[in-house]
Amino acid sequence: MRKIAIYGKGGIGKSTTTSNLSAALALKGYKVMQVGCDPKSDSTKNIMDGKRIPTVLEQLKAKGEALKLEDIVFEGFGGVLCVEAGGPTPGIGCAGRGIISAFEKLAELEAFETYKPDIVIYDVLGDVVCGGFAMPIRGGYAREVFIVSSGEMMALYAASNIAQAIKNFGRRGYARLKGIILNAKNIENEQELVAKAAEEIGTEVVKYVPRSGDIQIAENQGGTVSEFVKDSPMVQVYNELAERVLAMSEDEEE
């Protein structure tokens, strides 16, 4: 089972990248589970026809010990299994703690043993890398980390912070940083800026994802380009990203 975490600052297109990657992998015949680890709980909506699914935290609160896997795991486009950790009421409680609770419940209910996914992708907010947001890195949940970034200063700053956190935890044998996915914002010299930043933090750009209106067209219909804009060049871009991720994973397989 491949266990991949995708990090990036809020608003960088991380959930869009993750859901299009999940769809591309699923269409290649892999059984994928996508776990949203962002209090907005919007990671999986592009796999679930634009609909928001009940979160682990919501269902825990409603059902307590009676909670079953089918209350929190939902099948979407291409057979992708979708889970949203969820977050607390704004202003009350800690979002990181919510992720920890969700992960503990998935482990307790033996989600991975039951569904046996080939690939698990955690979609994680990267503005802060503390507590629950660091769980995929330090808890042994993910072995590989990809960072979604553009050439914008704050996105690269977040990427540097995430890379530093991975380096700190990496010494204890947890996840490794595999590279940066450049989700373009069409700023000047963007590819050069991101390549330079990647070099500085000791990694590489694994895929350039150009800006495209087709993404918005697909999302307006509640899904990915693989589902709604099948003739878009972006379908091939995400296919290539999927192939690169698979190849890099295999290189590191022990």
Short mmCIF file of C-alpha atoms in Angstrom, two decimals:
data_model
loop_
_atom_site.label_atom_id
_atom_site.label_comp_id
_atom_site.label_asym_id
_atom_site.label_seq_id
_atom_site.Cartn_x
_atom_site.Cartn_y
_atom_site.Cartn_z
CA MET A 1 0.00 0.00 0.00
CA ARG A 2 1.42 3.37 -1.07
CA LYS A 3 0.89 6.10 1.50
CA ILE A 4 1.31 9.62 0.15
CA ALA A 5 0.71 12.99 1.80
CA ILE A 6 0.14 16.09 -0.31
CA TYR A 7 0.80 19.35 1.53
CA GLY A 8 0.48 22.99 0.52
CA LYS A 9 -0.72 26.31 1.82
CA GLY A 10 -4.44 27.12 1.83
CA GLY A 11 -5.77 28.20 -1.57
CA ILE A 12 -2.82 26.85 -3.56
CA GLY A 13 -4.94 24.28 -5.44
CA LYS A 14 -3.91 21.33 -3.31
CA SER A 15 -7.35 19.70 -3.19
CA THR A 16 -7.82 20.27 -6.93
CA THR A 17 -4.43 18.66 -7.61
CA THR A 18 -5.13 15.79 -5.21
CA SER A 19 -8.59 14.96 -6.57
CA ASN A 20 -7.41 15.09 -10.20
CA LEU A 21 -4.45 12.86 -9.25
CA SER A 22 -6.77 10.42 -7.45
CA ALA A 23 -9.05 10.28 -10.51
CA ALA A 24 -6.09 9.67 -12.85
CA LEU A 25 -4.77 6.86 -10.62
CA ALA A 26 -8.22 5.29 -10.32
CA LEU A 27 -8.64 5.28 -14.11
CA LYS A 28 -5.31 3.43 -14.34
CA GLY A 29 -6.90 0.65 -12.29
CA TYR A 30 -5.60 1.51 -8.82
CA LYS A 31 -7.82 1.41 -5.74
CA VAL A 32 -7.39 4.86 -4.20
CA MET A 33 -8.45 6.25 -0.84
CA GLN A 34 -8.36 10.04 -0.48
CA VAL A 35 -8.36 11.42 3.06
CA GLY A 36 -9.07 15.15 3.45
CA CYS A 37 -7.17 16.66 6.40
CA ASP A 38 -8.33 20.26 6.22
CA PRO A 39 -10.96 21.85 8.50
CA LYS A 40 -12.78 23.13 5.37
CA SER A 41 -13.62 19.48 4.59
CA ASP A 42 -13.65 20.15 0.85
CA SER A 43 -10.90 17.84 -0.37
CA THR A 44 -13.14 15.13 -1.80
CA LYS A 45 -16.05 17.10 -3.23
CA ASN A 46 -14.62 16.91 -6.78
CA ILE A 47 -14.69 13.11 -6.49
CA MET A 48 -18.21 13.11 -5.00
CA ASP A 49 -20.11 15.06 -7.71
CA GLY A 50 -19.50 18.36 -5.95
CA LYS A 51 -21.22 17.18 -2.78
CA ARG A 52 -19.80 17.51 0.70
CA ILE A 53 -19.66 14.20 2.59
CA PRO A 54 -20.22 13.82 6.36
CA THR A 55 -16.91 14.14 8.21
CA VAL A 56 -15.41 11.72 10.72
CA LEU A 57 -15.77 14.33 13.48
CA GLU A 58 -19.42 15.01 12.65
CA GLN A 59 -20.25 11.31 12.59
CA LEU A 60 -18.30 10.65 15.79
CA LYS A 61 -20.30 13.35 17.53
CA ALA A 62 -23.60 12.02 16.16
CA LYS A 63 -23.03 8.27 16.55
CA GLY A 64 -20.28 7.82 19.13
CA GLU A 65 -19.24 4.20 19.63
CA ALA A 66 -21.92 3.03 17.16
CA LEU A 67 -19.91 4.60 14.31
CA LYS A 68 -19.24 2.23 11.39
CA LEU A 69 -16.86 2.52 8.43
CA GLU A 70 -19.75 3.06 6.01
CA ASP A 71 -20.66 6.20 8.00
CA ILE A 72 -17.34 7.84 7.11
CA VAL A 73 -16.04 6.18 3.90
CA PHE A 74 -17.85 7.04 0.66
CA GLU A 75 -17.20 5.80 -2.88
CA GLY A 76 -16.92 8.41 -5.59
CA PHE A 77 -15.78 8.77 -9.22
CA GLY A 78 -13.68 5.86 -10.47
CA GLY A 79 -14.26 3.96 -7.24
CA VAL A 80 -12.12 6.40 -5.23
CA LEU A 81 -12.85 5.97 -1.51
CA CYS A 82 -13.37 9.33 0.16
CA VAL A 83 -12.92 10.34 3.80
CA GLU A 84 -13.00 13.81 5.35
CA ALA A 85 -11.48 14.25 8.81
CA GLY A 86 -13.40 17.45 9.47
CA GLY A 87 -12.75 20.24 11.95
CA PRO A 88 -14.24 21.86 15.02
CA THR A 89 -16.77 24.68 15.08
CA PRO A 90 -14.81 27.82 14.09
CA GLY A 91 -13.44 29.50 17.20
CA ILE A 92 -13.96 26.41 19.34
CA GLY A 93 -11.43 23.61 19.57
CA CYS A 94 -8.31 22.65 17.65
CA ALA A 95 -8.39 21.54 14.01
CA GLY A 96 -5.21 19.52 14.49
CA ARG A 97 -6.84 17.59 17.31
CA GLY A 98 -9.71 16.79 14.96
CA ILE A 99 -7.32 15.18 12.47
CA ILE A 100 -5.76 13.10 15.25
CA SER A 101 -9.23 11.89 16.35
CA ALA A 102 -10.14 10.99 12.75
CA PHE A 103 -6.91 9.06 12.18
CA GLU A 104 -7.35 7.18 15.45
CA LYS A 105 -10.90 6.21 14.47
CA LEU A 106 -9.85 5.02 11.00
CA ALA A 107 -7.17 2.86 12.64
CA GLU A 108 -9.59 1.53 15.27
CA LEU A 109 -12.15 0.57 12.61
CA GLU A 110 -9.38 -1.01 10.48
CA ALA A 111 -10.26 1.04 7.41
CA PHE A 112 -7.14 0.10 5.44
CA GLU A 113 -7.38 -3.59 6.31
CA THR A 114 -11.04 -3.62 5.28
CA TYR A 115 -10.86 -1.69 1.99
CA LYS A 116 -7.27 -2.68 1.06
CA PRO A 117 -6.50 0.41 -1.07
CA ASP A 118 -3.43 0.33 -3.31
CA ILE A 119 -2.77 4.01 -2.67
CA VAL A 120 -3.82 6.27 0.21
CA ILE A 121 -3.50 10.01 -0.40
CA TYR A 122 -3.73 12.44 2.52
CA ASP A 123 -4.63 15.99 1.46
CA VAL A 124 -3.19 18.17 4.23
CA LEU A 125 -3.31 21.91 4.92
CA GLY A 126 0.29 23.15 4.99
CA ASP A 127 0.03 26.65 6.49
CA VAL A 128 0.86 25.12 9.86
CA VAL A 129 2.80 21.92 10.44
CA CYS A 130 1.96 21.25 14.06
CA GLY A 131 -0.09 18.72 16.00
CA GLY A 132 -2.59 16.91 13.83
CA PHE A 133 -1.39 18.55 10.63
CA ALA A 134 1.95 16.80 11.16
CA MET A 135 0.29 13.41 11.77
CA PRO A 136 0.75 12.11 8.19
CA ILE A 137 4.48 12.91 8.43
CA ARG A 138 5.30 11.78 11.94
CA GLY A 139 2.64 9.20 12.72
CA GLY A 140 3.87 6.68 10.18
CA TYR A 141 0.74 7.24 8.10
CA ALA A 142 2.52 8.51 4.99
CA ARG A 143 5.88 7.42 3.60
CA GLU A 144 6.10 10.00 0.85
CA VAL A 145 5.29 13.71 0.75
CA PHE A 146 4.67 15.97 -2.22
CA ILE A 147 4.24 19.72 -1.78
CA VAL A 148 1.94 21.74 -4.06
CA SER A 149 3.30 25.23 -4.63
CA SER A 150 3.20 28.09 -7.08
CA GLY A 151 5.89 30.72 -7.56
CA GLU A 152 4.21 33.07 -5.09
CA MET A 153 6.33 34.06 -2.10
CA MET A 154 3.93 32.79 0.58
CA ALA A 155 3.43 29.45 -1.18
CA LEU A 156 7.21 28.95 -1.37
CA TYR A 157 7.57 30.04 2.26
CA ALA A 158 5.01 27.39 3.27
CA ALA A 159 6.83 24.81 1.12
CA SER A 160 10.09 25.60 2.92
CA ASN A 161 8.41 25.20 6.34
CA ILE A 162 6.86 21.87 5.32
CA ALA A 163 10.21 20.64 3.98
CA GLN A 164 11.89 21.60 7.27
CA ALA A 165 9.26 19.71 9.27
CA ILE A 166 9.72 16.62 7.10
CA LYS A 167 13.49 16.86 7.56
CA ASN A 168 13.05 17.04 11.35
CA PHE A 169 10.76 14.01 11.44
CA GLY A 170 12.68 12.22 8.69
CA ARG A 171 15.55 11.55 11.05
CA ARG A 172 13.22 9.23 12.92
CA GLY A 173 12.45 7.16 9.85
CA TYR A 174 9.11 8.69 8.89
CA ALA A 175 8.01 10.25 5.60
CA ARG A 176 10.38 11.56 2.95
CA LEU A 177 9.92 14.59 0.73
CA LYS A 178 9.69 13.43 -2.88
CA GLY A 179 9.24 16.78 -4.62
CA ILE A 180 7.21 19.85 -5.48
CA ILE A 181 4.20 19.87 -7.80
CA LEU A 182 4.18 23.29 -9.44
CA ASN A 183 0.56 24.41 -9.74
CA ALA A 184 1.10 27.47 -11.93
CA LYS A 185 -0.36 30.90 -11.18
CA ASN A 186 1.22 32.42 -14.30
CA ILE A 187 3.55 34.77 -12.46
CA GLU A 188 6.76 36.00 -14.09
CA ASN A 189 9.64 33.47 -14.23
CA GLU A 190 7.52 31.04 -12.20
CA GLN A 191 9.21 27.81 -13.29
CA GLU A 192 12.67 29.22 -12.58
CA LEU A 193 11.59 30.57 -9.17
CA VAL A 194 10.13 27.26 -8.07
CA ALA A 195 13.06 25.23 -9.44
CA LYS A 196 15.47 27.46 -7.48
CA ALA A 197 13.38 27.11 -4.29
CA ALA A 198 13.20 23.33 -4.75
CA GLU A 199 16.98 23.17 -5.07
CA GLU A 200 17.40 25.27 -1.91
CA ILE A 201 15.25 22.90 0.13
CA GLY A 202 16.94 19.83 -1.34
CA THR A 203 14.24 18.51 -3.64
CA GLU A 204 12.99 18.82 -7.24
CA VAL A 205 9.95 19.90 -9.25
CA VAL A 206 8.23 16.64 -10.18
CA LYS A 207 5.56 18.12 -12.46
CA TYR A 208 4.55 21.46 -13.93
CA VAL A 209 0.76 21.84 -13.92
CA PRO A 210 -0.21 24.77 -16.17
CA ARG A 211 -3.08 27.08 -15.34
CA SER A 212 -6.20 26.08 -17.27
CA GLY A 213 -9.82 27.17 -17.44
CA ASP A 214 -10.79 23.52 -17.95
CA ILE A 215 -10.22 22.92 -14.23
CA GLN A 216 -12.89 25.50 -13.38
CA ILE A 217 -15.26 24.08 -16.00
CA ALA A 218 -14.92 20.62 -14.40
CA GLU A 219 -15.23 21.93 -10.84
CA ASN A 220 -18.35 23.93 -11.74
CA GLN A 221 -19.90 20.57 -12.68
CA GLY A 222 -18.67 19.03 -9.42
CA GLY A 223 -15.71 16.99 -10.57
CA THR A 224 -12.34 16.47 -12.20
CA VAL A 225 -11.20 16.97 -15.79
CA SER A 226 -11.04 13.15 -16.21
CA GLU A 227 -14.79 13.04 -15.58
CA PHE A 228 -16.13 16.22 -17.19
CA VAL A 229 -13.61 17.61 -19.71
CA LYS A 230 -12.20 14.38 -21.14
CA ASP A 231 -10.71 16.04 -24.24
CA SER A 232 -8.79 18.61 -22.17
CA PRO A 233 -4.97 18.62 -22.36
CA MET A 234 -5.14 18.71 -18.53
CA VAL A 235 -6.24 15.06 -18.50
CA GLN A 236 -2.83 14.15 -19.93
CA VAL A 237 -1.07 16.48 -17.47
CA TYR A 238 -2.62 14.66 -14.50
CA ASN A 239 -1.95 11.28 -16.15
CA GLU A 240 1.71 12.24 -16.40
CA LEU A 241 1.69 13.39 -12.77
CA ALA A 242 0.17 10.04 -11.75
CA GLU A 243 2.82 8.16 -13.73
CA ARG A 244 5.60 10.23 -12.17
CA VAL A 245 4.27 9.68 -8.65
CA LEU A 246 3.98 5.93 -9.25
CA ALA A 247 7.50 5.73 -10.71
CA MET A 248 9.00 7.71 -7.84
CA SER A 249 7.19 5.58 -5.28
CA GLU A 250 8.48 2.40 -6.87
CA ASP A 251 12.04 3.75 -6.85
CA GLU A 252 11.87 4.01 -3.07
CA GLU A 253 9.98 0.78 -2.39
CA GLU A 254 11.77 -1.34 0.21
#
